[in-house]
Short mmCIF file of C-alpha atoms and ligand atoms in Angstrom, two decimals:
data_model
loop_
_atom_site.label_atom_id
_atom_site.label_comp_id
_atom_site.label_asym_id
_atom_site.label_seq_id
_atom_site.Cartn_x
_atom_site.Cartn_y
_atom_site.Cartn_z
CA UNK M 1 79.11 109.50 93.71
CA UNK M 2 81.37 112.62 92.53
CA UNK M 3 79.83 114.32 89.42
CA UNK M 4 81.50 114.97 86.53
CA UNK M 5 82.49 118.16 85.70
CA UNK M 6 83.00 120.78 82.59
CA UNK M 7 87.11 120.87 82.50
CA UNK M 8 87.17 123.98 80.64
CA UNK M 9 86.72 126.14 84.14
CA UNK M 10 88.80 125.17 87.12
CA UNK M 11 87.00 122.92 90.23
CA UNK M 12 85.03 124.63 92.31
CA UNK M 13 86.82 124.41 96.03
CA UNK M 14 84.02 125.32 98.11
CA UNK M 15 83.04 123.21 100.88
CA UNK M 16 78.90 123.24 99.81
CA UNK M 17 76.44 121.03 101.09
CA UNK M 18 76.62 119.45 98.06
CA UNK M 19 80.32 118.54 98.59
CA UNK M 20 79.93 117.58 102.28
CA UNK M 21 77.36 114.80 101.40
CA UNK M 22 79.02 112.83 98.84
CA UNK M 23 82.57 113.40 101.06
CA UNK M 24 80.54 112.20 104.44
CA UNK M 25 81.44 108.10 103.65
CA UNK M 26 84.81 109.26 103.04
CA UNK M 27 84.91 111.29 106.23
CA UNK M 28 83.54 108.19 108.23
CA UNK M 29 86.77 106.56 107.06
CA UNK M 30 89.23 108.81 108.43
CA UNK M 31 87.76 110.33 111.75
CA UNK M 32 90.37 108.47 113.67
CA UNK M 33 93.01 110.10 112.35
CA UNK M 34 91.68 113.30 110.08
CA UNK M 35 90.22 116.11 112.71
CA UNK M 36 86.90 117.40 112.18
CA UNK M 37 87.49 121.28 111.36
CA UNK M 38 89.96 119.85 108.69
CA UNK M 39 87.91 118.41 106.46
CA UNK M 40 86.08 121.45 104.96
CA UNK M 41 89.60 121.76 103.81
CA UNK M 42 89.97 118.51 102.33
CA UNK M 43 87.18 117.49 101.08
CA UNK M 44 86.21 120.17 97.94
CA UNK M 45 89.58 118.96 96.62
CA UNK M 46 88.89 114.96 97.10
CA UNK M 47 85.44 115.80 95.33
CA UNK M 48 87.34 117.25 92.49
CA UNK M 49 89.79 114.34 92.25
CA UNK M 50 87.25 111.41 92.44
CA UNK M 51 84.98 113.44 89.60
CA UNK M 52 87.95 113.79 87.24
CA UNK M 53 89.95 111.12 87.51
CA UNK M 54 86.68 109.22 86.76
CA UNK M 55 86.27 111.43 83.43
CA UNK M 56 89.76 110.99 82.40
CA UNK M 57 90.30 107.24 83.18
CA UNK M 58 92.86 107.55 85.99
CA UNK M 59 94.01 105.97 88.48
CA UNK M 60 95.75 107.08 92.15
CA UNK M 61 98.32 104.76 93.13
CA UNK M 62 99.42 105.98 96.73
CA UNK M 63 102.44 104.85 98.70
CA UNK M 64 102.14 103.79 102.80
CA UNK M 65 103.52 106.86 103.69
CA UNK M 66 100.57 109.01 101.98
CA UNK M 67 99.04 111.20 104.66
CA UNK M 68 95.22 109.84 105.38
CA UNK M 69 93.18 111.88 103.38
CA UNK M 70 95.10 110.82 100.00
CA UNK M 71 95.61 107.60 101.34
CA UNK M 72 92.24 106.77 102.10
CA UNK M 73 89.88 109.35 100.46
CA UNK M 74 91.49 109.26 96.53
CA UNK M 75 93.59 106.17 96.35
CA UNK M 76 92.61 103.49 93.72
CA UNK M 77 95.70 101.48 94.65
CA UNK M 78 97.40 101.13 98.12
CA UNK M 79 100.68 99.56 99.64
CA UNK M 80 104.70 99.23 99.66
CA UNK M 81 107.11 99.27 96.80
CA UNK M 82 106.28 95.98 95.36
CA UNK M 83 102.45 95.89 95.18
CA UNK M 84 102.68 99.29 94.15
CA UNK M 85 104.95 98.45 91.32
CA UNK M 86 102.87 95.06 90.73
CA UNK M 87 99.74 97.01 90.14
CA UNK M 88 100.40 99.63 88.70
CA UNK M 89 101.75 96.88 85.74
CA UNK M 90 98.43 95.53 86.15
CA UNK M 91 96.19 98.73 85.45
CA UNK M 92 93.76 99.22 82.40
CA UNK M 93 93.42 102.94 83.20
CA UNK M 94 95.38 105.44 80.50
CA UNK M 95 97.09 107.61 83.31
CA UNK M 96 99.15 106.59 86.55
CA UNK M 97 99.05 109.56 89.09
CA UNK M 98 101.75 108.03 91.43
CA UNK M 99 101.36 109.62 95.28
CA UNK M 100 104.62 108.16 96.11
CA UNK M 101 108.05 109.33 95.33
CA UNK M 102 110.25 109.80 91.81
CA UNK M 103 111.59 106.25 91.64
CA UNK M 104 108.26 104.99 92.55
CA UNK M 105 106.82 107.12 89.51
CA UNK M 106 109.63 106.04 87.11
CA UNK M 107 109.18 102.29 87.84
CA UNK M 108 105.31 102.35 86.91
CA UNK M 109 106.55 104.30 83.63
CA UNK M 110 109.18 101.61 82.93
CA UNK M 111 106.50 98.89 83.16
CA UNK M 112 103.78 100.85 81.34
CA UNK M 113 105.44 102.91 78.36
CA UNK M 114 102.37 103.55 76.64
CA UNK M 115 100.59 105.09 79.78
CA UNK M 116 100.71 108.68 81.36
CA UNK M 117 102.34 108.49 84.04
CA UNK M 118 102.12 111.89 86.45
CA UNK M 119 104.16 112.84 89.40
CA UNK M 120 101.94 115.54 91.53
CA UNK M 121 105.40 117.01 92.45
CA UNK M 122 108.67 116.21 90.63
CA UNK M 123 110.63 117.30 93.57
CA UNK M 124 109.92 114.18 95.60
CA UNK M 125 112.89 112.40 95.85
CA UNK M 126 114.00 109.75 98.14
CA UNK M 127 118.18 109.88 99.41
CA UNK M 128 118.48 106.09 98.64
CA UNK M 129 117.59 106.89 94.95
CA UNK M 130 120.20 109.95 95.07
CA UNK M 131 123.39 108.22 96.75
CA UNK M 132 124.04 105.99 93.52
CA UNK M 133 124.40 106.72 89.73
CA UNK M 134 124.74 104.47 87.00
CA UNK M 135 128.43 105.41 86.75
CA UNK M 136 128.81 104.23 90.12
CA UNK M 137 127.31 100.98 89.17
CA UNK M 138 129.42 100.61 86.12
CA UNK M 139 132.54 101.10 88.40
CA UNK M 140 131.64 98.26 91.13
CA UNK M 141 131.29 95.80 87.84
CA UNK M 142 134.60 96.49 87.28
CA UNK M 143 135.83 96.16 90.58
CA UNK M 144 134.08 92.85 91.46
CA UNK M 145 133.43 91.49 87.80
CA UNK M 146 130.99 88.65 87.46
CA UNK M 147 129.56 89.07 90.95
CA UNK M 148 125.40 89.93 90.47
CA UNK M 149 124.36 93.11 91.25
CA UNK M 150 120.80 93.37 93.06
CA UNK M 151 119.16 97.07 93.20
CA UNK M 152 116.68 98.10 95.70
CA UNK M 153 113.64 99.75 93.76
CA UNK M 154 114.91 103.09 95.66
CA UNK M 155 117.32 104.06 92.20
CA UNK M 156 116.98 105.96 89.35
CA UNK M 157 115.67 104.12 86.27
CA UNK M 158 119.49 104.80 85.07
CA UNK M 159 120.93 102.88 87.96
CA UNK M 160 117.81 99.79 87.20
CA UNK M 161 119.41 99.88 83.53
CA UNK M 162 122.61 99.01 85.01
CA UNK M 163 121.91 96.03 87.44
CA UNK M 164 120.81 92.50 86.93
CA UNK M 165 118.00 92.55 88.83
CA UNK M 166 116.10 94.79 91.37
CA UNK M 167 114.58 93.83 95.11
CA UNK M 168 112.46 95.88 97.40
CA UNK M 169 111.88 95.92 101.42
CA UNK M 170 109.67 92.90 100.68
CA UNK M 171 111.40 90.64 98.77
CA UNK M 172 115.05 91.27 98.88
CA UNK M 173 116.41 88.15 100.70
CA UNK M 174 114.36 86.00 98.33
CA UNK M 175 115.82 87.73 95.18
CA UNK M 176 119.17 87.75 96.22
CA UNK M 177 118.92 83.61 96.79
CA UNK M 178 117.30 83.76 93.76
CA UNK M 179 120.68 84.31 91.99
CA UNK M 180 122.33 81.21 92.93
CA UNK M 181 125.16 82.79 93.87
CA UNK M 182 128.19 83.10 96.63
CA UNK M 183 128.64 86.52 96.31
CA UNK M 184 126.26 89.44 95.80
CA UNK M 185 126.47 93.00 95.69
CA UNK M 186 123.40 94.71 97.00
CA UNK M 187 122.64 98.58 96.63
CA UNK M 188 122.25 100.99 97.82
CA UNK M 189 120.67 100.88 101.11
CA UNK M 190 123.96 99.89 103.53
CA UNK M 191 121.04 98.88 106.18
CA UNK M 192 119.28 96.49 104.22
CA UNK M 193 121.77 94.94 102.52
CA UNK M 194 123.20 93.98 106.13
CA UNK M 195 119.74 93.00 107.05
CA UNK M 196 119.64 90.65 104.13
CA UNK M 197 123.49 89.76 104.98
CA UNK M 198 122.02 88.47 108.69
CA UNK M 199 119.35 86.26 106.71
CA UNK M 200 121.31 84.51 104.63
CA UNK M 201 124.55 82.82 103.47
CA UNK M 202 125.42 84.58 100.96
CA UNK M 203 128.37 87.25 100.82
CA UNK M 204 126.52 90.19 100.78
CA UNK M 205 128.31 93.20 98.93
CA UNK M 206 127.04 96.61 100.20
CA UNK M 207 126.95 100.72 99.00
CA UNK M 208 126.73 103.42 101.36
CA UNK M 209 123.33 105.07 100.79
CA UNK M 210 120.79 105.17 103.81
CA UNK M 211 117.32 106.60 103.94
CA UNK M 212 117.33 110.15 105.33
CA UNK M 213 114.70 109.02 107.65
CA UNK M 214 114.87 105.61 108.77
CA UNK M 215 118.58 106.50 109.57
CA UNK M 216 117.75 108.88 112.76
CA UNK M 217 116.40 105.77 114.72
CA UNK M 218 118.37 104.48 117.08
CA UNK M 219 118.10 101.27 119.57
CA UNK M 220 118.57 103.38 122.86
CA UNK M 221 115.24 104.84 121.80
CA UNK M 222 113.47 102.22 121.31
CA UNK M 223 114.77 100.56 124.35
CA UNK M 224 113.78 103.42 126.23
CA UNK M 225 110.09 103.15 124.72
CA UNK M 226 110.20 99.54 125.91
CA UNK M 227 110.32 100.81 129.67
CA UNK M 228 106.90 100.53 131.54
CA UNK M 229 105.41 99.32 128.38
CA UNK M 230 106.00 95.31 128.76
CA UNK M 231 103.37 94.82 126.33
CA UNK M 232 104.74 97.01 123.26
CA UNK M 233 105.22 95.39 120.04
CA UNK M 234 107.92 96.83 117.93
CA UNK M 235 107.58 96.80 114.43
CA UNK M 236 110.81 98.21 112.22
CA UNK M 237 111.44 98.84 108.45
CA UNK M 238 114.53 97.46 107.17
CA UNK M 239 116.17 100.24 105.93
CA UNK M 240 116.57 101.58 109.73
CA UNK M 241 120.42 100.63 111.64
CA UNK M 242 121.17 97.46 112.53
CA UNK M 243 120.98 98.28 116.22
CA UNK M 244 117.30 99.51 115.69
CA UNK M 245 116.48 95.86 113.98
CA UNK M 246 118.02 94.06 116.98
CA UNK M 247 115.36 95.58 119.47
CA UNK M 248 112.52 95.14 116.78
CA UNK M 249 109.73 91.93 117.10
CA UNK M 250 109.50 92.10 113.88
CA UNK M 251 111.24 93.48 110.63
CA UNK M 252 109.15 93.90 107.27
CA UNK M 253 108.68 96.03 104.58
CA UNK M 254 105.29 98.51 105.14
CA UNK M 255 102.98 96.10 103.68
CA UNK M 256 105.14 93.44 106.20
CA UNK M 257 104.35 95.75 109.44
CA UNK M 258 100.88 96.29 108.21
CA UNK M 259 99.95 92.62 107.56
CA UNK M 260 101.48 91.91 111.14
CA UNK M 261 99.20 94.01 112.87
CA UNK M 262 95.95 92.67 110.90
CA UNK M 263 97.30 88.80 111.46
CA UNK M 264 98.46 89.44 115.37
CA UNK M 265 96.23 92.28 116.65
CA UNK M 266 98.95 93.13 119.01
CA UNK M 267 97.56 96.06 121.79
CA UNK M 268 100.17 97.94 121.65
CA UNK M 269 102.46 98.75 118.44
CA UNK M 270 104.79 100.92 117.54
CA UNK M 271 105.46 100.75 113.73
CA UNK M 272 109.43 101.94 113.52
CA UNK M 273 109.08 104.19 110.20
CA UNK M 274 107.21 106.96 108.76
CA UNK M 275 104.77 108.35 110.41
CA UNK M 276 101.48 108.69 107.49
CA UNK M 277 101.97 104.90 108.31
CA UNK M 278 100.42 104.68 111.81
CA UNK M 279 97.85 106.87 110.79
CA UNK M 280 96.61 104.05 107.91
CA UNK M 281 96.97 101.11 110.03
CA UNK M 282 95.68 102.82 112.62
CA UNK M 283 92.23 103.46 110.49
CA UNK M 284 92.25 99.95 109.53
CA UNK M 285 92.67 98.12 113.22
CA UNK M 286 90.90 100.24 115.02
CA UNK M 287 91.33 98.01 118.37
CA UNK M 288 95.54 98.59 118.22
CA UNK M 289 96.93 101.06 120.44
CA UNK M 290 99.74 102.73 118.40
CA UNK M 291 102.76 104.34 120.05
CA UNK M 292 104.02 107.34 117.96
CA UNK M 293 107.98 108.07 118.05
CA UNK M 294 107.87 108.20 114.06
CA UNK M 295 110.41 110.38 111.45
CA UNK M 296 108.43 112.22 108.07
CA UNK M 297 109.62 111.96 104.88
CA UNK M 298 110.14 114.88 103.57
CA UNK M 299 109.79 113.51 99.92
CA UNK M 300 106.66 111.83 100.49
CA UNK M 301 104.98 114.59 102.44
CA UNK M 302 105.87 116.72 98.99
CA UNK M 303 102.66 115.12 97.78
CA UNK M 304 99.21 116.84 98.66
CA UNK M 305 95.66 116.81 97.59
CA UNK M 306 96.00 120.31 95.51
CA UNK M 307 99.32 118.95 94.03
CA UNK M 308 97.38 115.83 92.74
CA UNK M 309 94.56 117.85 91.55
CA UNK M 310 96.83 120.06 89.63
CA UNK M 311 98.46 117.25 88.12
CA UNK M 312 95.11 116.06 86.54
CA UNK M 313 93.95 118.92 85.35
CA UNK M 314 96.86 119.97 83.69
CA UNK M 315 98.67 116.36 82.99
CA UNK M 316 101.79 117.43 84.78
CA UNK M 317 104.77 116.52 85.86
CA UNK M 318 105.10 113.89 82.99
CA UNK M 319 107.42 111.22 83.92
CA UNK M 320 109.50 109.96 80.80
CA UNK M 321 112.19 107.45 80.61
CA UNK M 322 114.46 107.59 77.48
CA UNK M 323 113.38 104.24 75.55
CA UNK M 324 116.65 102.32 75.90
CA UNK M 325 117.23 102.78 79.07
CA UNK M 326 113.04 102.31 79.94
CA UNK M 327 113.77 98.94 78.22
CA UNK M 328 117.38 97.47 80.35
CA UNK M 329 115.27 98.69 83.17
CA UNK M 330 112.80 97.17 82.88
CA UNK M 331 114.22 93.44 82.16
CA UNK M 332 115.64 94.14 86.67
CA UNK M 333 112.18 95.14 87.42
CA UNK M 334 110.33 92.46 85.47
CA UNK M 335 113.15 89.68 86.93
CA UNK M 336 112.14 90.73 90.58
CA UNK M 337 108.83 90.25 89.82
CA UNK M 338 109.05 86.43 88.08
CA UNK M 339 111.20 85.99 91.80
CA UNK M 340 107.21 85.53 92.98
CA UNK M 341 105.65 86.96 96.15
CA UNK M 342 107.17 86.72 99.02
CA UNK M 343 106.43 84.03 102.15
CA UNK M 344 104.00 85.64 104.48
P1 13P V 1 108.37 99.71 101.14
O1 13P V 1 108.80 99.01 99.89
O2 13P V 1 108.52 98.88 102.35
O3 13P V 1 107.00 100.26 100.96
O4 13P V 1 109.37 100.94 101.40
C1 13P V 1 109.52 101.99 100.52
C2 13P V 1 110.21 103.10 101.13
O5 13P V 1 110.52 104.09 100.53
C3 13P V 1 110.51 102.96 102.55
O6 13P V 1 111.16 104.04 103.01
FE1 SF4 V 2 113.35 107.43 100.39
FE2 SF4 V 2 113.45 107.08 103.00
FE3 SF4 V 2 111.62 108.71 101.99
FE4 SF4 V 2 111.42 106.05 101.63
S1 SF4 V 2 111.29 107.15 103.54
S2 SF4 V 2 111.13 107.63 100.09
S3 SF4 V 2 113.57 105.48 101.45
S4 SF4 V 2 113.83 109.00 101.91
#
């Protein structure tokens, strides 16, 4: 149990005794992954966190990629994109703390206009959500007019405005049959559209964005992982090149790769994304042996424990989305989500 505490002076960041017993469970969580000697470091801030995000009716929604210790140790919510996004809808609490990127931030603010929604650091970006604008958007209407335009949740809430309706890793093949029709253009990821283009029949449109880290894969390395290892199971995110999906078992979105490890206990895995992600599947199926060729995100790794305990104490950044545009986005968010869950 993490006190409460008098918000008038700043949290105390020593590592007391007092700290180190209510952070021990926490600690037991994490020892896979989380050295020892580190957690003196960690765990005065995770006290803080826990006490005041109880005392100001908070919650932590944390993306995949979150390193262990926010992950694990301050998290309320977990998971990809769409749960994250589903949730977050879902929440009672007055303020959204989003350990994720922008885009995930603005999408929880689209869906929740009356709630505070924080970003620990404003600079986390994502180079999907940067390689499209909603001029862009307006120009490909006009070049194929009356073809449906899908967005992955990776855009700016400008871009959302814009489209018809949005997708993420999880669901996009789903939504994009959803529409009923022959033709659709998908954006911006050129990677997953062409997955979704190899899952079904209809004319998939693509943009030219790709995720800065997903990207650097290629299928000569994960051919080469494959020798001497008959028994490695490859596990790849969609947004990686379509020569990287060709040598994968299996292709998912993160909540995809982690549900495949729980459902097939493979012994040997290696999860074909970023790397926080190995380290939280890893804590979970402790009996997997995971292989670990993985890329950071820069973006995501923006987000630490000080950064979200700044952010509560001093409600910043504040994401805002102007009201018109919070509203035309949100009709592409709230469409993906009536598209239902995907099969598992
Ligand atoms: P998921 O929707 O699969 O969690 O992916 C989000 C993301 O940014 C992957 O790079
Ligand atoms: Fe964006 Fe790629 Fe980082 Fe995901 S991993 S947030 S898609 S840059």
């Amino acid at each position: 149990m993490f006190p409460a505490r008098d918000r008038s002076s700043p949290a105390s960041l020593e590592y007391s005794p007092a700290v180190a017993r209510a952070t021990a469970p926490l600690y037991e969580r994490v020892a896979r992954v989380v050295p020892e000697m580190e957690w003196p470091i960690h765990a005065p801030y995770i006290a803080a966190i826990n006490a005041l995000k109880r005392d100001l009716n908070a919650v932590i929604l944390a993306h995949n990629y979150q390193t262990p210790e926010i992950f694990n140790c301050v998290a309320d919510v977990v998971g990809d994109s769409l749960s994250l996004a589903r949730e977050g809808a879902k929440t009672s609490a007055k303020i959204i703390v989003m350990a994720g990127v922008h885009f995930m931030a603005e999408t929880a603010k689209i869906l929740s206009p009356e709630k505070t929604v924080l970003i620990p650091d404003a600079r986390a970006g994502c180079s999907l959500a940067e390689s499209i604008t909603g001029a862009d958007v307006r120009l490909l209407r006009q070049r194929y007019p009356g073809v449906p335009i899908v967005a992955y949740v990776n855009t700016s809430a400008e871009v959302k405005a814009e489209v018809d309706i949005c997708c993420t890793s999880a669901n996009a093949v789903q939504v994009v049959e959803s529409l009923g029709a022959p033709e659709v253009i998908c954006l911006p990821d050129e990677y997953l559209a062409q997955y979704v283009a190899s899952r079904t029949k209809v004319k998939i449109i693509t943009w030219h964005g790709h995720c800065e880290v997903h990207e650097r894969f290629t299928g000569e390395q994960i051919r080469l992982l494959r020798q001497g290892q008959d028994n490695l199971v490859v596990l790849a995110h969609p947004e990686c090149p379509q020569d990287v999906l060709a040598e994968a078992d299996f292709v998912g979105s993160t909540a995809g790769m982690s549900d495949y490890v729980g459902i097939h206990s493979p012994k040997r895995v290696v999860l074909i994304t970023e790397c926080s992600m190995s380290d939280n599947v890893a804590i979970q199926y402790p009996e997997v042996e995971f292989v670990r060729p993985c890329n950071l995100c820069p973006h995501m790794k923006r987000i630490t424990l000080p950064k979200i305990l700044h952010a509560l104490e001093t409600m910043t950044t504040e994401v805002m989305v102007a009201p018109e545009m919070a509203r035309r986005a949100r009709l592409s968010v709230e469409r993906m989500l009536a598209v239902g869950l995907p099969r598992a």
